Short mmCIF file of C-alpha atoms in Angstrom, two decimals:
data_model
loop_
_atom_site.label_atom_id
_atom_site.label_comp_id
_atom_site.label_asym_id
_atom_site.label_seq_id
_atom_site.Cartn_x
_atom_site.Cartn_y
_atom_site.Cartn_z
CA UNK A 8 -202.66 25.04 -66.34
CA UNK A 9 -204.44 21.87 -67.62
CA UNK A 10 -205.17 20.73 -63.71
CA UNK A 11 -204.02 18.86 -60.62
CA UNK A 12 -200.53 16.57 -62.01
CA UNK A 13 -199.28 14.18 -60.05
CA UNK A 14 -196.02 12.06 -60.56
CA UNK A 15 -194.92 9.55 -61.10
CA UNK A 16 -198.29 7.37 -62.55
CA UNK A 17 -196.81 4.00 -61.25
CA UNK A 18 -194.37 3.23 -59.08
CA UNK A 19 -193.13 -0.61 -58.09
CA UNK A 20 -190.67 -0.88 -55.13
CA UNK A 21 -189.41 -3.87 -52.69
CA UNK A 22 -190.70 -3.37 -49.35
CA UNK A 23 -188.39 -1.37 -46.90
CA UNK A 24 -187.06 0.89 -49.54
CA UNK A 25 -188.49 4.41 -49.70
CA UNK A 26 -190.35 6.06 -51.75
CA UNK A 27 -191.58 9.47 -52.51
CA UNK A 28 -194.82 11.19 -55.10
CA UNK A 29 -194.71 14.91 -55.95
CA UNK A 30 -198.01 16.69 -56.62
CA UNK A 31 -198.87 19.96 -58.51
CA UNK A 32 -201.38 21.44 -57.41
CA UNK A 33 -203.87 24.21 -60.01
CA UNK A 34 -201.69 26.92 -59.51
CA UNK A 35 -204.33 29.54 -57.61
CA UNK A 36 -205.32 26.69 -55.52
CA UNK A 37 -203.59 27.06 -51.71
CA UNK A 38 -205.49 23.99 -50.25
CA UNK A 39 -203.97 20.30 -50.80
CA UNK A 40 -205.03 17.18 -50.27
CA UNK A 41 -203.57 14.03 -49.93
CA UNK A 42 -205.91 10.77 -50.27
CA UNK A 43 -205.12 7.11 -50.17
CA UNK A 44 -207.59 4.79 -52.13
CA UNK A 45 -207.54 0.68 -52.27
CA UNK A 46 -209.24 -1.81 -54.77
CA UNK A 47 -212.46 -1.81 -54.43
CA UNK A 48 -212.69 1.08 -51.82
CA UNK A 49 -213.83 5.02 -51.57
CA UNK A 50 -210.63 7.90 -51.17
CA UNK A 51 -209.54 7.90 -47.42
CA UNK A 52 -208.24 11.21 -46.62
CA UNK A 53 -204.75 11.40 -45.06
CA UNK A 54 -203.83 15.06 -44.63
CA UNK A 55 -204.22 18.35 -45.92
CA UNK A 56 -202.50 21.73 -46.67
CA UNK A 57 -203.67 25.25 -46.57
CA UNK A 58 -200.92 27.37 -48.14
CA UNK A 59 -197.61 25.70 -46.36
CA UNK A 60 -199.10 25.05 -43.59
CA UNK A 61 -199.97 21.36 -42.77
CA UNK A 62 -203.53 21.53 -40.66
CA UNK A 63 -204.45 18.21 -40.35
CA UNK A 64 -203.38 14.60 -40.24
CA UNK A 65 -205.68 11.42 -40.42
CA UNK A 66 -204.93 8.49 -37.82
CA UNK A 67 -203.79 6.39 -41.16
CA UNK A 68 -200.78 8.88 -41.93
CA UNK A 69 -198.45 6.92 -39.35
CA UNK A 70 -194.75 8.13 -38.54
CA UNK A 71 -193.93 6.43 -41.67
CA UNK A 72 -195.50 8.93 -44.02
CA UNK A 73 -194.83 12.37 -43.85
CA UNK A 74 -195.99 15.37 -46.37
CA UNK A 75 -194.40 18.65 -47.07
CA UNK A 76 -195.57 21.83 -49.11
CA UNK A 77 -192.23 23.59 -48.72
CA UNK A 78 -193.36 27.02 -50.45
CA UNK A 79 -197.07 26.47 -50.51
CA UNK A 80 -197.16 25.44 -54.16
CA UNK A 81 -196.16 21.85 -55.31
CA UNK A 82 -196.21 18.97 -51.84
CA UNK A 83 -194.46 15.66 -51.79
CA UNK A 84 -195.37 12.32 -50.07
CA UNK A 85 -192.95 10.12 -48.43
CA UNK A 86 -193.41 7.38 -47.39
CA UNK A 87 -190.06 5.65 -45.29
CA UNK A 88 -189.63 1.78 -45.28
CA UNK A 89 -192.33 0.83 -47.16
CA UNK A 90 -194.69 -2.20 -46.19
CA UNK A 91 -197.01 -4.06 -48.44
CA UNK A 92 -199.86 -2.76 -46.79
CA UNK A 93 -198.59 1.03 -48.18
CA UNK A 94 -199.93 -0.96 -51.64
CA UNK A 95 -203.02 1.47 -52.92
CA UNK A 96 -203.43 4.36 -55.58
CA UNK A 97 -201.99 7.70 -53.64
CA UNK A 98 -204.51 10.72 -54.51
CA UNK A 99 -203.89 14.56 -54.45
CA UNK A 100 -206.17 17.38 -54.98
CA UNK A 101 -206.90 20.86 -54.30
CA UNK A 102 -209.10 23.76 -53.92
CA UNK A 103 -209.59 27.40 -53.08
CA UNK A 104 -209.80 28.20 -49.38
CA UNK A 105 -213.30 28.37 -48.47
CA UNK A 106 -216.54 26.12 -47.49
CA UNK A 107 -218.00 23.74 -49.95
CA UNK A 108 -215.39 23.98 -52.68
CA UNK A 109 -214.87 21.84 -55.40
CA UNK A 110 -212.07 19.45 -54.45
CA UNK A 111 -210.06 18.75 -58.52
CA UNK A 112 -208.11 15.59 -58.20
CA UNK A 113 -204.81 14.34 -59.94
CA UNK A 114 -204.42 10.88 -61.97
CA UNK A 115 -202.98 9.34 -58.66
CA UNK A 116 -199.62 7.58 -57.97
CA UNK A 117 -200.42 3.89 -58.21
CA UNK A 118 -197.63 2.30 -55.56
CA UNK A 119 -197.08 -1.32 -55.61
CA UNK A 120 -194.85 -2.98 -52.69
CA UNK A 121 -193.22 -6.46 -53.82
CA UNK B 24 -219.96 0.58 -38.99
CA UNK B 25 -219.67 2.64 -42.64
CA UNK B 26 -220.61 6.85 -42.14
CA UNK B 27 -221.79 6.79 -46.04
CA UNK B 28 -223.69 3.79 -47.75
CA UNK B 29 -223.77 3.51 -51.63
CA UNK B 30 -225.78 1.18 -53.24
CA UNK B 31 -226.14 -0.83 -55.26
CA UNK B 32 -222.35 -1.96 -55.33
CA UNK B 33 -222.44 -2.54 -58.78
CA UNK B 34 -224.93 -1.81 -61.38
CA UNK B 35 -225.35 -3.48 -65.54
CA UNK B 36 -227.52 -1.62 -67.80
CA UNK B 37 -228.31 -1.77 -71.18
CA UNK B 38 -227.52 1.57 -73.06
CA UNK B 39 -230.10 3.70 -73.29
CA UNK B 40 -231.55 2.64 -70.15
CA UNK B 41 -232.19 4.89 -67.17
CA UNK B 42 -230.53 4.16 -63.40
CA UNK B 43 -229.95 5.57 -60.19
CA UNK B 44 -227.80 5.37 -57.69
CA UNK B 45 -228.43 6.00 -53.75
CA UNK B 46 -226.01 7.28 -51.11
CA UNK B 47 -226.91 7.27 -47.45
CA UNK B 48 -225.76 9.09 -44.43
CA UNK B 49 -225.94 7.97 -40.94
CA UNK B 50 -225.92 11.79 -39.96
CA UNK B 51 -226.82 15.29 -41.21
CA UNK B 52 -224.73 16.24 -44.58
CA UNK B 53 -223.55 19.94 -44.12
CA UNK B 54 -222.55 19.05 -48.54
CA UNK B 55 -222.32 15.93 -50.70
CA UNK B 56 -220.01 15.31 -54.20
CA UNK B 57 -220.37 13.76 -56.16
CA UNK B 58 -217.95 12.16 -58.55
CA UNK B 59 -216.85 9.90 -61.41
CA UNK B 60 -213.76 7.74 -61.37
CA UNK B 61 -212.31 6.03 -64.76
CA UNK B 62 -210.83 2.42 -63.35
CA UNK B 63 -206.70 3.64 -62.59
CA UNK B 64 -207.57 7.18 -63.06
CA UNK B 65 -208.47 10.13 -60.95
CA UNK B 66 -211.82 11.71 -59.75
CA UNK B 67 -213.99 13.68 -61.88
CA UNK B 68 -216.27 16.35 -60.17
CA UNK B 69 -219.51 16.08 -61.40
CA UNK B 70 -222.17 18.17 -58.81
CA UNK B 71 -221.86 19.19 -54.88
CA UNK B 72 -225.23 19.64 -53.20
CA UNK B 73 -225.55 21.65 -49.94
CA UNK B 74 -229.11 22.61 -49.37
CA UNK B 75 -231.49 20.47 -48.12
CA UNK B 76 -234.12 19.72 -51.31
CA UNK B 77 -231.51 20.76 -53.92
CA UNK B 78 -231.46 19.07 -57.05
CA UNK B 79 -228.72 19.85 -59.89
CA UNK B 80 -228.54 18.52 -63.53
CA UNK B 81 -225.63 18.02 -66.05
CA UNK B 82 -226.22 17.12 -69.29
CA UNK B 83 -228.12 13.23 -68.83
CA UNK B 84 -226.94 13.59 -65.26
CA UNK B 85 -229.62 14.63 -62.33
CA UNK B 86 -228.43 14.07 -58.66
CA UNK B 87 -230.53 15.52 -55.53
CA UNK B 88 -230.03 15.78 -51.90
CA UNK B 89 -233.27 15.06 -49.46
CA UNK B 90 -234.58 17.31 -47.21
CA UNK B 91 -233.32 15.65 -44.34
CA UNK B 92 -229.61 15.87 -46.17
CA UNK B 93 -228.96 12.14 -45.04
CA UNK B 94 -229.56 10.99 -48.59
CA UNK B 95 -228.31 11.81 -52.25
CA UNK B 96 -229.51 9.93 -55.11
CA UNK B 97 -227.85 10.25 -59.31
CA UNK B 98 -230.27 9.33 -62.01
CA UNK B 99 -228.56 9.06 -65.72
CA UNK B 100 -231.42 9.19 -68.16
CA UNK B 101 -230.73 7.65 -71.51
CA UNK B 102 -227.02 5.68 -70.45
CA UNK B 103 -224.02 5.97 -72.63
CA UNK B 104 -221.30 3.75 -72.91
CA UNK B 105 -219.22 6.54 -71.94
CA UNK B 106 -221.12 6.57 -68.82
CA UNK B 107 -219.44 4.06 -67.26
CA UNK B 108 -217.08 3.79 -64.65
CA UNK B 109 -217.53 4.12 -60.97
CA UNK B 110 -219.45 7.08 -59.55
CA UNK B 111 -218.52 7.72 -55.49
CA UNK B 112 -220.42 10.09 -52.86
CA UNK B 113 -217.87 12.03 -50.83
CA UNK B 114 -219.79 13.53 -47.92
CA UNK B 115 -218.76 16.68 -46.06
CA UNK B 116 -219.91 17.32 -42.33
CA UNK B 117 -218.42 20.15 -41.75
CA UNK B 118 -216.02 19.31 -39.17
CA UNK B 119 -212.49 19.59 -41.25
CA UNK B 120 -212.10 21.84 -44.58
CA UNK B 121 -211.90 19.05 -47.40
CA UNK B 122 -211.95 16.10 -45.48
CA UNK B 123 -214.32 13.88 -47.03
CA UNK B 124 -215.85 10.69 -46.18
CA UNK B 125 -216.53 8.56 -49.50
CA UNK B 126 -218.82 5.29 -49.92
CA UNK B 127 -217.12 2.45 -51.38
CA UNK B 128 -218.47 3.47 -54.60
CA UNK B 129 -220.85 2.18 -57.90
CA UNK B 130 -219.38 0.13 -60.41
CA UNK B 131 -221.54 0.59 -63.47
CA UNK B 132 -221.39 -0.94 -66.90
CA UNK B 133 -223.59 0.18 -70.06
CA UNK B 134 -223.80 -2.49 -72.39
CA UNK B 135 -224.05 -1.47 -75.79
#
């Protein structure tokens, strides 16, 4: 296991149409994260899984968006009639349970909305 | 108003020259990250900091954490053109496992 993959790289769609990412997490790793990033901006978090269990959702993760981590392993983002505010790089990482760990982060999805 | 400051913004150094960059709190840090980010890419982990004083090298990389843990500074000694990229503080306080806060980030370019 080479670290966090995340799929696909780049993805262009026409606003209104869905779309949805897939992330792997390290395979002992039973937290994930999901992060949204724009140009010229720091990683805003938008929700997070411990095993399959989601535990917390930012304000920015509106009814639009919604994450699942059906079995506790891999998690997918959707994100339902897509605006071109959804525009940005879509991050995922994950860690061990525990204080302080080291958050490992994917490649990112970059989305573009036309 | 912004929970982590970076500065500068964006920083052009001639290889070989040494730099730092700041990151600033507007409350206590219970742990800081920091991290490097190719443009398009993901984050790389390079050090977390927890305690109050700490300091923690990697290779031509040195960051530290103030006693106060409001601040966190990264000094590269020596810059490489593979160096360069942007480096981002994400700051931990303890209220929600993982979630952290980032600064906007520091562009920085080593010219050869």
């Amino acid at each position: 296991d080479t670290g966090v993959s995340q799929n696909p790289r780049h993805k262009i769609t026409k606003r209104g149409q869905n779309v949805t990412f897939r992330c792997d997490p390290i395979s002992e790793h039973n937290r994930l994260y999901w992060y949204r990033q724009t140009l010229g901006q720091g990683p805003e978090f938008l929700t997070y899984f411990q095993n399959e269990a989601q535990l917390e959702k930012s304000r920015l993760l509106s009814d639009r968006f919604s994450a699942e981590r059906p079995k506790g392993s891999f998690s997918t983002l959707e994100i339902q009639r897509t605006e071109q505010g959804d525009s940005a790089m879509y991050l995922c990482a994950s860690s061990l349970s525990g204080t302080l760990e080291k958050l490992f982060f994917g490649s990112g999805t970059q989305l573009s909305v036309l | 108003s912004q929970e982590l400051e970076q500065s500068p913004q964006s920083l052009i150094v001639q290889e070989g020259k040494n730099l730092t960059i700041n990151c600033t709190s507007s409350k206590t840090l219970y742990g800081l990250y920091w991290y490097k980010q190719k443009y398009g890419e993901g984050l790389i982990f390079l050090m977390m900091l927890q305690k109050g004083g700490e300091e923690k090298s990697h290779e031509k990389i040195t960051a530290k954490l103030d006693e106060k843990k409001q601040q966190s500074s990264l000094h590269i000694t020596a810059s490489q053109p593979s160096h360069a990229g942007i480096y981002l503080c994400g700051a931990d306080y303890g209220g929600s496992q993982g979630n952290l806060i980032f600064g906007k980030g520091t562009k920085l370019s080593v010219k050869p």
